[in-house]
Each structure stands twice: as C-alpha cells, then as structure tokens.
Tab-separated table of C-alpha atoms in Angstrom:
chain	number	residue	atom	x	y	z
M	1	MET	CA	54.020	106.886	62.118
M	2	LYS	CA	53.213	105.571	65.610
M	3	ILE	CA	54.697	106.924	68.831
M	4	LEU	CA	54.456	104.930	72.045
M	5	ILE	CA	54.348	107.096	75.176
M	6	TYR	CA	54.995	105.854	78.700
M	7	ALA	CA	54.367	108.908	80.852
M	8	SER	CA	51.726	110.606	82.935
M	9	LYS	CA	48.496	111.623	81.205
M	10	GLU	CA	49.543	115.272	81.484
M	11	LYS	CA	52.877	114.562	79.801
M	12	ALA	CA	51.214	112.479	77.078
M	13	ASP	CA	48.831	115.379	76.368
M	14	TYR	CA	51.844	117.709	76.202
M	15	PHE	CA	53.440	115.530	73.504
M	16	ARG	CA	50.194	115.467	71.519
M	17	GLN	CA	49.965	119.267	71.628
M	18	LEU	CA	53.634	119.601	70.686
M	19	VAL	CA	53.151	117.635	67.468
M	20	SER	CA	50.623	118.862	64.936
M	21	SER	CA	51.425	116.424	62.114
M	22	ASN	CA	48.560	114.305	60.773
M	23	ASN	CA	51.050	111.530	60.065
M	24	VAL	CA	51.556	110.791	63.784
M	25	GLU	CA	49.474	108.397	65.885
M	26	PHE	CA	50.068	108.298	69.650
M	27	LEU	CA	49.786	105.156	71.772
M	28	HIS	CA	49.637	105.988	75.491
M	29	LEU	CA	50.792	103.130	77.704
M	30	GLU	CA	49.300	103.349	81.175
M	31	LYS	CA	51.413	102.865	84.277
M	32	LYS	CA	51.497	99.181	85.195
M	33	GLU	CA	53.633	96.868	87.232
M	34	ASN	CA	55.358	93.990	85.405
M	35	ILE	CA	54.896	95.664	82.062
M	36	SER	CA	54.781	93.432	78.995
M	37	VAL	CA	54.609	94.461	75.355
M	38	PRO	CA	52.272	91.952	73.681
M	39	SER	CA	51.970	92.051	69.908
M	40	ASP	CA	48.175	92.279	69.943
M	41	ILE	CA	48.278	95.508	71.994
M	42	ILE	CA	51.189	97.234	70.275
M	43	PRO	CA	51.582	95.752	66.784
M	44	TYR	CA	54.211	98.286	65.738
M	45	PHE	CA	55.637	101.659	66.704
M	46	ASP	CA	58.367	103.844	65.218
M	47	LEU	CA	59.412	105.718	68.347
M	48	ALA	CA	58.956	105.104	72.067
M	49	LEU	CA	59.150	108.070	74.466
M	50	ILE	CA	59.771	106.769	77.977
M	51	SER	CA	59.517	109.242	80.853
M	52	LEU	CA	62.045	108.515	83.601
M	53	SER	CA	60.249	110.908	85.970
M	54	PHE	CA	57.036	108.848	85.783
M	55	ASP	CA	58.417	105.790	87.563
M	56	PHE	CA	62.142	105.244	87.080
M	57	ASP	CA	62.403	101.535	87.921
M	58	THR	CA	59.456	100.588	85.716
M	59	SER	CA	60.644	102.936	82.950
M	60	TYR	CA	64.104	101.384	83.009
M	61	ALA	CA	62.607	97.866	82.837
M	62	LEU	CA	60.349	98.918	79.964
M	63	ILE	CA	63.310	100.248	77.954
M	64	GLN	CA	65.007	96.865	78.306
M	65	LYS	CA	61.836	95.015	77.275
M	66	LEU	CA	61.321	97.223	74.230
M	67	ARG	CA	64.910	96.572	73.158
M	68	GLU	CA	64.313	92.826	73.376
M	69	GLU	CA	60.833	92.677	71.827
M	70	ARG	CA	60.858	95.652	69.442
M	71	SER	CA	64.496	95.909	68.346
M	72	GLY	CA	63.607	97.598	65.033
M	73	SER	CA	62.018	100.636	66.673
M	74	LYS	CA	63.674	103.675	68.224
M	75	VAL	CA	63.599	104.248	71.959
M	76	ALA	CA	64.193	107.624	73.609
M	77	ALA	CA	64.246	108.572	77.275
M	78	ILE	CA	62.602	111.727	78.610
M	79	ALA	CA	63.890	113.464	81.744
M	80	GLU	CA	63.061	116.745	83.439
M	81	ARG	CA	65.638	119.498	83.852
M	82	ASN	CA	65.376	119.200	87.645
M	83	ALA	CA	65.669	115.404	87.673
M	84	ALA	CA	67.798	113.803	90.363
M	85	ASP	CA	71.508	113.478	89.624
M	86	ASP	CA	71.388	109.664	89.732
M	87	ILE	CA	68.710	109.630	87.014
M	88	MET	CA	70.740	111.988	84.822
M	89	SER	CA	73.878	109.883	85.214
M	90	LYS	CA	72.004	106.688	84.297
M	91	LEU	CA	70.910	108.251	81.001
M	92	PHE	CA	74.371	107.513	79.612
M	93	GLU	CA	74.218	103.854	80.649
M	94	MET	CA	70.900	103.050	78.993
M	95	ASP	CA	70.501	101.254	75.688
M	96	ILE	CA	68.595	104.107	74.028
M	97	ASP	CA	68.766	105.878	70.682
M	98	ASP	CA	68.430	109.362	72.140
M	99	TYR	CA	67.378	111.315	75.215
M	100	PHE	CA	65.604	114.628	75.699
M	101	ILE	CA	65.827	116.953	78.704
M	102	LEU	CA	62.588	118.933	78.978
M	103	PRO	CA	61.745	121.704	78.525
M	104	ASP	CA	65.175	122.572	77.038
M	105	ASP	CA	65.035	119.926	74.288
M	106	SER	CA	61.406	120.488	73.248
M	107	LYS	CA	62.390	121.922	69.860
M	108	ARG	CA	64.860	119.112	69.200
M	109	LEU	CA	62.218	116.537	70.154
M	110	LEU	CA	59.702	118.137	67.795
M	111	TRP	CA	62.315	118.230	65.035
M	112	ALA	CA	63.107	114.532	65.558
M	113	ILE	CA	59.420	113.532	65.452
M	114	GLU	CA	58.686	115.629	62.360
M	115	LYS	CA	61.701	114.173	60.594
M	116	LEU	CA	60.596	110.621	61.377
M	117	SER	CA	56.985	111.296	60.363
M	118	SER	CA	57.807	112.961	57.033
M	119	PRO	CA	56.747	110.595	54.200
M	120	LYS	CA	59.814	111.483	52.134
M	121	ASN	CA	62.047	110.302	54.974
M	122	ILE	CA	60.489	106.855	55.481
M	123	GLU	CA	62.985	105.149	53.185
M	124	LYS	CA	65.851	107.138	54.712
M	125	GLN	CA	64.831	106.099	58.209
M	126	SER	CA	64.627	102.404	57.312
M	127	ILE	CA	68.234	102.622	56.142
M	128	LYS	CA	69.248	104.553	59.228
M	129	LYS	CA	67.927	101.831	61.556
M	130	GLY	CA	70.765	99.610	60.392
M	131	GLU	CA	73.238	102.412	59.936
M	132	ASP	CA	75.737	101.202	62.538
M	133	ARG	CA	76.112	97.928	60.660
M	134	LEU	CA	76.205	99.578	57.248
M	135	VAL	CA	78.761	102.241	58.086
M	136	ILE	CA	81.051	100.250	60.374
M	137	ILE	CA	81.197	96.590	59.439
M	138	GLY	CA	82.321	94.153	62.105
M	139	GLU	CA	81.536	92.258	65.280
M	140	SER	CA	84.913	92.390	67.042
M	141	PRO	CA	85.073	93.923	70.551
M	142	SER	CA	86.837	97.005	69.194
M	143	VAL	CA	84.099	97.618	66.601
M	144	LEU	CA	81.355	97.141	69.192
M	145	ASN	CA	83.157	99.683	71.391
M	146	MET	CA	83.242	102.134	68.468
M	147	MET	CA	79.509	101.704	67.874
M	148	LYS	CA	78.845	102.271	71.562
M	149	PHE	CA	80.985	105.419	71.490
M	150	ILE	CA	79.119	106.787	68.438
M	151	LYS	CA	75.733	106.089	69.984
M	152	LYS	CA	76.633	107.860	73.233
M	153	THR	CA	78.417	110.883	71.770
M	154	ALA	CA	76.490	111.624	68.553
M	155	PRO	CA	73.795	113.704	70.350
M	156	SER	CA	76.477	115.965	71.879
M	157	ASP	CA	77.984	119.088	70.300
M	158	LEU	CA	81.362	118.539	71.976
M	159	PRO	CA	84.438	118.191	69.730
M	160	VAL	CA	85.619	114.682	68.888
M	161	LEU	CA	89.184	113.545	68.184
M	162	ILE	CA	89.494	110.360	66.098
M	163	GLU	CA	92.907	108.696	66.200
M	164	GLY	CA	94.129	105.875	63.973
M	165	ASP	CA	96.273	104.818	61.035
M	166	SER	CA	95.470	105.883	57.477
M	167	GLY	CA	92.755	103.813	55.838
M	168	THR	CA	91.136	102.611	59.063
M	169	GLY	CA	87.829	104.411	58.449
M	170	LYS	CA	88.124	107.598	60.499
M	171	GLU	CA	85.929	109.523	58.052
M	172	LEU	CA	83.244	106.821	58.278
M	173	ILE	CA	83.114	107.361	62.024
M	174	ALA	CA	82.848	111.120	61.513
M	175	ASN	CA	79.946	110.593	59.091
M	176	ALA	CA	78.222	108.212	61.524
M	177	LEU	CA	78.530	110.777	64.325
M	178	HIS	CA	76.995	113.435	62.061
M	179	VAL	CA	74.167	111.295	60.662
M	180	GLN	CA	73.072	110.161	64.121
M	181	SER	CA	73.141	113.680	65.570
M	182	SER	CA	70.553	116.456	65.641
M	183	ARG	CA	72.704	118.197	63.002
M	184	SER	CA	72.063	115.499	60.387
M	185	SER	CA	69.821	117.818	58.343
M	186	GLY	CA	72.750	120.221	58.059
M	187	PRO	CA	75.928	119.717	56.022
M	188	ILE	CA	79.017	117.743	56.916
M	189	ILE	CA	82.053	119.217	55.180
M	190	ALA	CA	85.504	117.619	55.200
M	191	ILE	CA	88.939	119.131	54.726
M	192	ASN	CA	92.285	117.316	54.727
M	193	CYS	CA	95.073	119.416	56.225
M	194	GLY	CA	97.725	117.118	54.767
M	195	ALA	CA	96.506	117.615	51.211
M	196	MET	CA	96.648	121.417	51.230
M	197	PRO	CA	99.503	123.964	51.395
M	198	HIS	CA	99.553	125.849	54.701
M	199	ASP	CA	99.034	129.229	53.041
M	200	LEU	CA	95.778	127.995	51.505
M	201	LEU	CA	94.407	126.145	54.542
M	202	GLU	CA	93.531	129.291	56.484
M	203	ASN	CA	91.759	130.704	53.445
M	204	GLU	CA	89.735	127.485	52.981
M	205	LEU	CA	88.652	127.390	56.614
M	206	PHE	CA	87.811	131.056	57.179
M	207	GLY	CA	87.334	132.571	53.704
M	208	HIS	CA	88.436	136.035	52.597
M	209	GLU	CA	87.216	139.465	51.576
M	210	LYS	CA	87.783	141.034	48.194
M	211	GLY	CA	91.301	142.428	48.000
M	212	ALA	CA	92.527	140.532	51.081
M	213	PHE	CA	95.547	139.393	49.079
M	214	THR	CA	96.805	139.405	45.505
M	215	GLY	CA	94.335	137.489	43.380
M	216	ALA	CA	91.381	137.871	45.795
M	217	ALA	CA	89.015	139.252	43.162
M	218	GLY	CA	85.898	138.695	45.234
M	219	LYS	CA	84.578	137.602	48.610
M	220	LYS	CA	84.867	133.910	49.454
M	221	ARG	CA	82.975	132.090	52.204
M	222	GLY	CA	85.079	129.658	54.218
M	223	LEU	CA	84.155	126.195	55.447
M	224	PHE	CA	83.103	127.511	58.859
M	225	GLU	CA	80.359	129.478	57.114
M	226	LEU	CA	79.417	126.703	54.698
M	227	ALA	CA	79.173	124.124	57.512
M	228	ASP	CA	76.975	126.321	59.716
M	229	ASN	CA	74.422	124.238	61.665
M	230	GLY	CA	76.320	121.138	60.618
M	231	THR	CA	79.638	119.382	61.162
M	232	LEU	CA	83.164	120.263	60.040
M	233	PHE	CA	85.447	117.246	59.722
M	234	ILE	CA	89.122	118.251	59.862
M	235	ASP	CA	91.220	115.298	58.735
M	236	GLU	CA	94.960	114.952	59.441
M	237	ILE	CA	94.818	117.823	61.910
M	238	GLY	CA	98.347	116.963	62.992
M	239	GLU	CA	99.494	118.608	59.737
M	240	MET	CA	97.816	121.950	60.524
M	241	ASP	CA	100.191	124.920	60.677
M	242	GLY	CA	100.593	127.067	63.777
M	243	ALA	CA	98.691	130.121	62.495
M	244	SER	CA	95.630	128.038	61.580
M	245	GLN	CA	95.818	126.280	64.955
M	246	VAL	CA	95.530	129.635	66.741
M	247	LYS	CA	92.465	130.638	64.707
M	248	LEU	CA	90.835	127.225	65.151
M	249	LEU	CA	91.334	127.469	68.905
M	250	ARG	CA	89.573	130.839	68.892
M	251	VAL	CA	86.565	129.366	67.072
M	252	LEU	CA	86.373	126.542	69.602
M	253	GLU	CA	86.528	129.003	72.505
M	254	THR	CA	84.239	131.767	71.226
M	255	GLY	CA	82.315	130.353	68.262
M	256	THR	CA	83.464	133.339	66.200
M	257	PHE	CA	86.003	134.005	63.449
M	258	ARG	CA	86.989	136.606	60.843
M	259	ARG	CA	87.472	136.232	57.126
M	260	LEU	CA	90.947	137.138	55.867
M	261	GLY	CA	91.049	140.884	55.285
M	262	SER	CA	88.019	141.608	57.479
M	263	THR	CA	87.459	142.964	60.989
M	264	GLU	CA	83.862	141.709	61.161
M	265	GLU	CA	83.193	138.965	63.714
M	266	LEU	CA	81.176	136.114	62.225
M	267	HIS	CA	79.429	133.420	64.259
M	268	SER	CA	79.576	129.752	63.312
M	269	ASP	CA	77.415	127.023	64.861
M	270	VAL	CA	79.559	124.044	63.886
M	271	ARG	CA	80.546	120.803	65.568
M	272	ILE	CA	84.223	120.015	65.079
M	273	ILE	CA	85.345	116.451	64.460
M	274	ALA	CA	89.091	116.105	63.963
M	275	ALA	CA	91.150	113.082	62.928
M	276	THR	CA	94.834	112.260	62.942
M	277	ASN	CA	97.189	109.386	62.190
M	278	LYS	CA	99.815	110.958	64.448
M	279	VAL	CA	100.234	110.769	68.215
M	280	LEU	CA	99.468	114.411	68.996
M	281	GLU	CA	101.138	114.211	72.395
M	282	ASN	CA	104.405	113.591	70.561
M	283	GLU	CA	103.668	116.526	68.255
M	284	ILE	CA	103.136	118.717	71.327
M	285	THR	CA	106.476	117.618	72.782
M	286	ALA	CA	108.137	118.440	69.449
M	287	GLY	CA	106.526	121.901	69.476
M	288	ARG	CA	104.431	121.291	66.363
M	289	PHE	CA	100.984	121.207	67.992
M	290	ARG	CA	99.414	123.474	70.595
M	291	THR	CA	98.632	121.955	73.988
M	292	ASP	CA	95.560	124.145	74.515
M	293	LEU	CA	94.120	123.169	71.124
M	294	TYR	CA	94.760	119.499	71.857
M	295	TYR	CA	92.766	119.661	75.095
M	296	ARG	CA	89.941	121.512	73.352
M	297	LEU	CA	89.741	118.917	70.585
M	298	SER	CA	90.135	115.810	72.719
M	299	VAL	CA	87.107	116.269	74.973
M	300	LEU	CA	85.773	113.097	73.371
M	301	ARG	CA	88.369	110.706	71.929
M	302	ILE	CA	88.227	107.428	70.089
M	303	ALA	CA	91.101	105.286	68.818
M	304	VAL	CA	90.361	103.350	65.622
M	305	PRO	CA	92.257	100.030	65.483
M	306	ALA	CA	94.258	98.920	62.469
M	307	LEU	CA	92.608	96.182	60.414
M	308	ARG	CA	95.218	93.625	61.549
M	309	GLU	CA	94.064	94.281	65.123
M	310	ARG	CA	90.486	93.317	64.252
M	311	ALA	CA	91.244	90.472	61.849
M	312	SER	CA	88.063	88.616	62.825
M	313	ASP	CA	86.124	91.324	60.922
M	314	ILE	CA	87.965	90.738	57.633
M	315	PRO	CA	85.583	88.000	56.320
M	316	LEU	CA	82.589	90.274	56.994
M	317	LEU	CA	84.274	93.180	55.214
M	318	ILE	CA	85.207	91.034	52.215
M	319	ASN	CA	81.620	89.846	51.738
M	320	HIS	CA	80.340	93.389	52.280
M	321	PHE	CA	82.587	94.773	49.537
M	322	ILE	CA	81.616	91.952	47.165
M	323	ASN	CA	77.925	92.713	47.742
M	324	GLN	CA	78.613	96.431	47.271
M	325	SER	CA	80.084	95.741	43.833
M	326	GLY	CA	76.692	94.604	42.567
M	327	ILE	CA	78.296	91.634	40.783
M	328	ASP	CA	77.147	88.154	41.771
M	329	LYS	CA	80.331	86.427	42.926
M	330	ASN	CA	81.328	83.872	45.544
M	331	ILE	CA	84.591	83.548	47.440
M	332	SER	CA	85.995	80.342	48.883
M	333	THR	CA	86.699	79.779	52.555
M	334	GLU	CA	90.352	79.057	51.720
M	335	THR	CA	90.712	82.431	49.985
M	336	ILE	CA	89.106	84.261	52.906
M	337	GLU	CA	91.471	82.493	55.313
M	338	ALA	CA	94.459	83.489	53.195
M	339	LEU	CA	93.313	87.115	53.078
M	340	THR	CA	92.686	87.128	56.824
M	341	ALA	CA	96.301	86.035	57.394
M	342	TYR	CA	97.586	89.062	55.446
M	343	SER	CA	98.547	92.113	57.559
M	344	TRP	CA	96.806	94.762	55.363
M	345	PRO	CA	99.153	97.719	56.033
M	346	GLY	CA	96.776	99.964	54.072
M	347	ASN	CA	93.914	98.818	56.315
M	348	ILE	CA	90.280	98.875	55.130
M	349	ARG	CA	91.093	101.086	52.152
M	350	GLU	CA	93.603	98.545	50.839
M	351	LEU	CA	91.212	95.636	51.464
M	352	LYS	CA	88.352	97.357	49.638
M	353	ASN	CA	90.525	98.171	46.610
M	354	ALA	CA	91.872	94.612	46.528
M	355	VAL	CA	88.395	93.072	46.671
M	356	ASN	CA	87.070	95.419	43.976
M	357	SER	CA	90.014	94.461	41.760
M	358	ALA	CA	89.483	90.731	42.375
M	359	VAL	CA	85.771	90.976	41.556
M	360	VAL	CA	86.615	92.463	38.152
M	361	MET	CA	89.578	90.183	37.418
M	362	SER	CA	87.916	86.885	38.379
M	363	GLU	CA	86.737	84.903	35.353
M	364	GLY	CA	84.390	82.395	36.954
M	365	GLN	CA	81.704	82.591	39.612
M	366	GLU	CA	84.223	82.095	42.397
M	367	ILE	CA	86.894	84.594	43.425
M	368	LYS	CA	90.277	82.945	44.065
M	369	ILE	CA	93.443	84.190	45.736
M	370	SER	CA	95.048	84.340	42.280
M	371	ASP	CA	92.524	87.059	41.341
M	372	PHE	CA	93.920	89.462	43.939
M	373	PRO	CA	96.645	92.037	43.199
M	374	GLU	CA	100.190	90.703	43.095
M	375	ALA	CA	101.248	92.710	46.156
M	376	VAL	CA	98.623	90.943	48.267
M	377	ARG	CA	99.457	87.492	46.868
M	378	LYS	CA	103.200	87.877	47.426
M	379	LYS	CA	102.920	89.201	50.971
M	380	GLN	CA	100.348	86.562	51.838
M	381	GLN	CA	102.652	83.821	50.567
M	382	THR	CA	105.560	85.106	52.649
M	383	SER	CA	103.563	85.632	55.838
M	384	PRO	CA	104.876	83.877	58.951
M	385	VAL	CA	104.090	80.168	59.054
M	386	GLN	CA	102.286	78.565	61.962
M	387	ILE	CA	104.545	76.658	64.365
M	388	SER	CA	103.218	73.340	65.612
M	389	GLN	CA	104.544	71.381	68.568
M	390	ASP	CA	104.697	67.623	68.718
M	391	ASP	CA	101.635	67.495	70.956
M	392	GLY	CA	99.594	69.134	68.210
M	393	ASP	CA	98.971	72.417	70.023
M	394	ASN	CA	99.311	75.406	67.721
M	395	THR	CA	101.319	78.177	69.336
M	396	GLY	CA	100.851	80.551	66.397
M	397	THR	CA	103.296	83.176	65.183
M	398	LEU	CA	105.678	85.057	67.443
M	399	LYS	CA	103.592	88.200	66.881
M	400	ASN	CA	100.425	86.436	68.040
M	401	PHE	CA	102.209	85.114	71.115
M	402	ILE	CA	103.476	88.603	72.021
M	403	GLU	CA	100.057	90.190	71.474
M	404	THR	CA	98.353	87.543	73.638
M	405	ALA	CA	100.858	88.162	76.429
M	406	GLU	CA	100.496	91.928	76.080
M	407	LYS	CA	96.698	91.735	76.262
M	408	GLU	CA	96.897	89.663	79.444
M	409	PHE	CA	99.378	92.191	80.856
M	410	PHE	CA	96.980	95.104	80.311
M	411	ILE	CA	94.005	93.159	81.718
M	412	ARG	CA	95.960	92.513	84.915
M	413	ALA	CA	97.057	96.156	85.126
M	414	LEU	CA	93.444	97.306	84.673
M	415	ASN	CA	92.290	94.979	87.446
M	416	LYS	CA	94.932	96.490	89.719
M	417	PHE	CA	94.430	100.189	89.006
M	418	GLY	CA	90.729	100.196	88.125
M	419	GLU	CA	89.455	103.581	86.920
M	420	ASN	CA	92.654	105.483	87.717
M	421	LYS	CA	94.096	105.552	84.197
M	422	THR	CA	96.616	108.279	85.043
M	423	GLU	CA	98.281	106.154	87.717
M	424	MET	CA	98.064	103.099	85.486
M	425	ALA	CA	99.838	104.868	82.617
M	426	LYS	CA	102.465	106.249	84.998
M	427	ALA	CA	103.140	102.807	86.497
M	428	LEU	CA	103.493	101.272	83.021
M	429	ASN	CA	105.720	104.170	81.903
M	430	ILE	CA	103.532	104.968	78.882
M	431	SER	CA	101.368	107.949	77.949
M	432	ARG	CA	97.626	107.963	78.605
M	433	ASP	CA	97.187	108.168	74.831
M	434	MET	CA	99.152	104.944	74.347
M	435	LEU	CA	97.255	103.300	77.217
M	436	TYR	CA	93.874	104.020	75.630
M	437	ARG	CA	95.122	102.808	72.256
M	438	LYS	CA	96.226	99.506	73.778
M	439	LEU	CA	92.949	99.014	75.645
M	440	ASN	CA	90.973	99.713	72.466
M	441	LYS	CA	93.302	97.526	70.399
M	442	TYR	CA	92.541	94.476	72.516
M	443	GLY	CA	88.879	95.305	73.055
M	444	ILE	CA	89.374	95.700	76.819
M	445	SER	CA	86.442	97.522	78.415
M	446	TYR	CA	87.411	100.414	80.654
C-alpha cells in the first residue's frame, strides 16, 4: 500500500512514526507551486493525506487535481485542532473521502491506514471504491444528492433520520452510512418496529434479566449491547410505542440504558440511524410521537424519493438487477421504455422482484414485456397515454405537466427566499418537512 503525503517534513515524519506496518510505503510530496501529478513520479497510491495547515490554497488545488487524475484512490484532508474557522468550514465543501482533525483523530487515522494496508482487506477495499454506485444505483439529481449526503455524514456519529416510502431503499442508505464510517468494523443491526408487537420491542432493544417477567428464564442481551461500537438501524420508527420512545430518548441523551428487571446502568456506544415511511411531524401533532425524540433523531435528515420521481434511473436499475441474477439475458429498448412508464408503487423492491421474475420466466435470450408479472403488464397497458398537439409538440401526461409546473414553482420560491427555509415554508403554507421532500424530489440543490 502506498500513501501520498503533502505536508511539512515534520508532519510526514509523524505519519511514518504513527504507522508501523511493513505493508505501507510513504511518498512525500514536497511543497511546490503549480503542483502537477505526473504518472512517472507517482504511478499509483492508495491514500493521499493532504495537510490543509501546510499551505491551504495549494492543498485545496492539489485535492482537486488528485480527484481528476487519480480518481480511483482515496483522498483525505488533515487539519489541526486549532485551525482557523474558515479552514474547518471548508472541510465540508471539499471532494474528499474523509478528514482527520489532529491530534484528536490520530487513533482513527491509524485504524483507517491499518485497515487499508491489511492484505486480507485488499479485495474488500477494491469493492468499496465503487460502493456508492453498487449500493445506490442511479445518476438522477436526487440520487447524486443522496450520495453526497452519505459521503458528508458517514464519518459523523450524529443520528440520522431517513424518510421515504416503503421499498425505496432506506436500509441500503443506512448500510452505506455504516460501511463508509469509522464504525464499519463493528456490527450494523436492524430492527423493524412495525414487524414487532410493542410489548416485545422494548425487550429486543434493551434486553432483560432473569426473572424480569414470566418466561424470562435467563439473561438476554438487547440490541443496544449487541450493536456496541457499531450502528443500530431502527426501521419504521413511526410505529414505536410511547414507552420505548422514552427509553430510546434516554439512550440518545446519556448513552446509557437498563435491561428490563435491572437497576444497573449499561453504556452503549452506538450510532442510531432511524427510518420511517410516515411524516413524523403529523405523528407529533396526533400525539403518537414525541417532539423531543424527533429533534434528537433528525439532526441529520435525508428524504428518499419514490422510484417514479427518479424514473430516469429505472433503466440502470433494470440492467443492474439482470446482471445480479447471474443469468445472461438481454432486454429490449421497447421493454425498458414500457417499464419506465409504469409508476412502480412498490418502488425499487417491486422493480427488483419483477425483473427477477422476468429473468426466470423468459424463454429466449431477450426479456420481453410479456415475461413480466401480470400486475405490471396490466398497469403498464392502462397507463396514461401521451397527448400530442397538431404542431407535433408532446405535452405529456397531466401528471407530468403538473410536476413540471410545481418544480418551476419551487425553484422560483428558492430564488426568492434563499437559505431561509423556515420563511419559505411559512410563505408556501407547508411544513419544513414537506418543503425538503419537494426539493429533494425535484433534485433542487439547497
């Protein structure tokens, strides 16, 4: 493994002393103006450590050059704890894989280098380089925004709230956040609040002591213990009962909990990622969800669009699922167009199941629309027809017309109100939650 260092000689020596692995070779790039990265000088490197304290303007330019000329390698920025505020704020705007604040992040930096340099992880790392594309398939503005969100927030330990309809891939986003975090060597454990009776949910999350209730024949460790040093993904959190909400809030506030039937305080180092297909603000109004828990969970929020709102990604997803099947099949352009016109109410989950079914049912080399489940064929055949005017311009369906007008409406509102989303939502007479959903739906940067 090769590590490129752009830093002072003292800092480069510090990195060499920090890492004792024989599998690591350091390449120290001296300070130069108009830095270039010629292939004959740096044939390949796995990780670049760029010190922002060395020379910020040159460091920033180098990061951009490395992204252009060495896109397959990882780039991390290094900053000092006492760095200027403007440097710290620019960390979040840079196109980097990670950042380390020294000396606080020395252990995390060492862990990251040792993980990359471990021979048994070489294959894992080559997969991880393309992980964004493998986990979240698509090139639409909304998907690119999701990838950007994951990249920026994965290194943090703050809670994340993922909002979106069922089947849109909320668990994939949770997994991507975990895999790209410093907790990736720890477990990620998922629990679905909607699939479990309320009286069992508390027991699953926090565990119990022997004799805590009838049938508790022995001690049981809960998910907060099992997910220690990792991530706990709580799906359909809008279905969580009030008693469990209170205990979850306490964990978020103190990092401690008690097993059922115990007075002992246990500590849990867990990152919480929650997901819901409900609008939690409405649940709060109805008295079914705690306001304080909502604000604790929604420090970082992302809205996942329905598949019909990112229809341009459907052809990519179809081909991805065909390749995943391991069966050599083709699909015609006409069939892809027909499937793209379908609304997919079950979202990505429904599309994947339909493609898997078609791959098996197709008799020849080519998959046809007739190979898809009857529900898809029928709904596709009865989808709204395109309306053409005499001049040949295609106005599209009424739904498309309304969505185009709505997108333009929100773009104009954003231009008027700028960064003040509270005032914007108030002026439009919608909640901030709905505002963010609309902006994400149409891929509008904010």
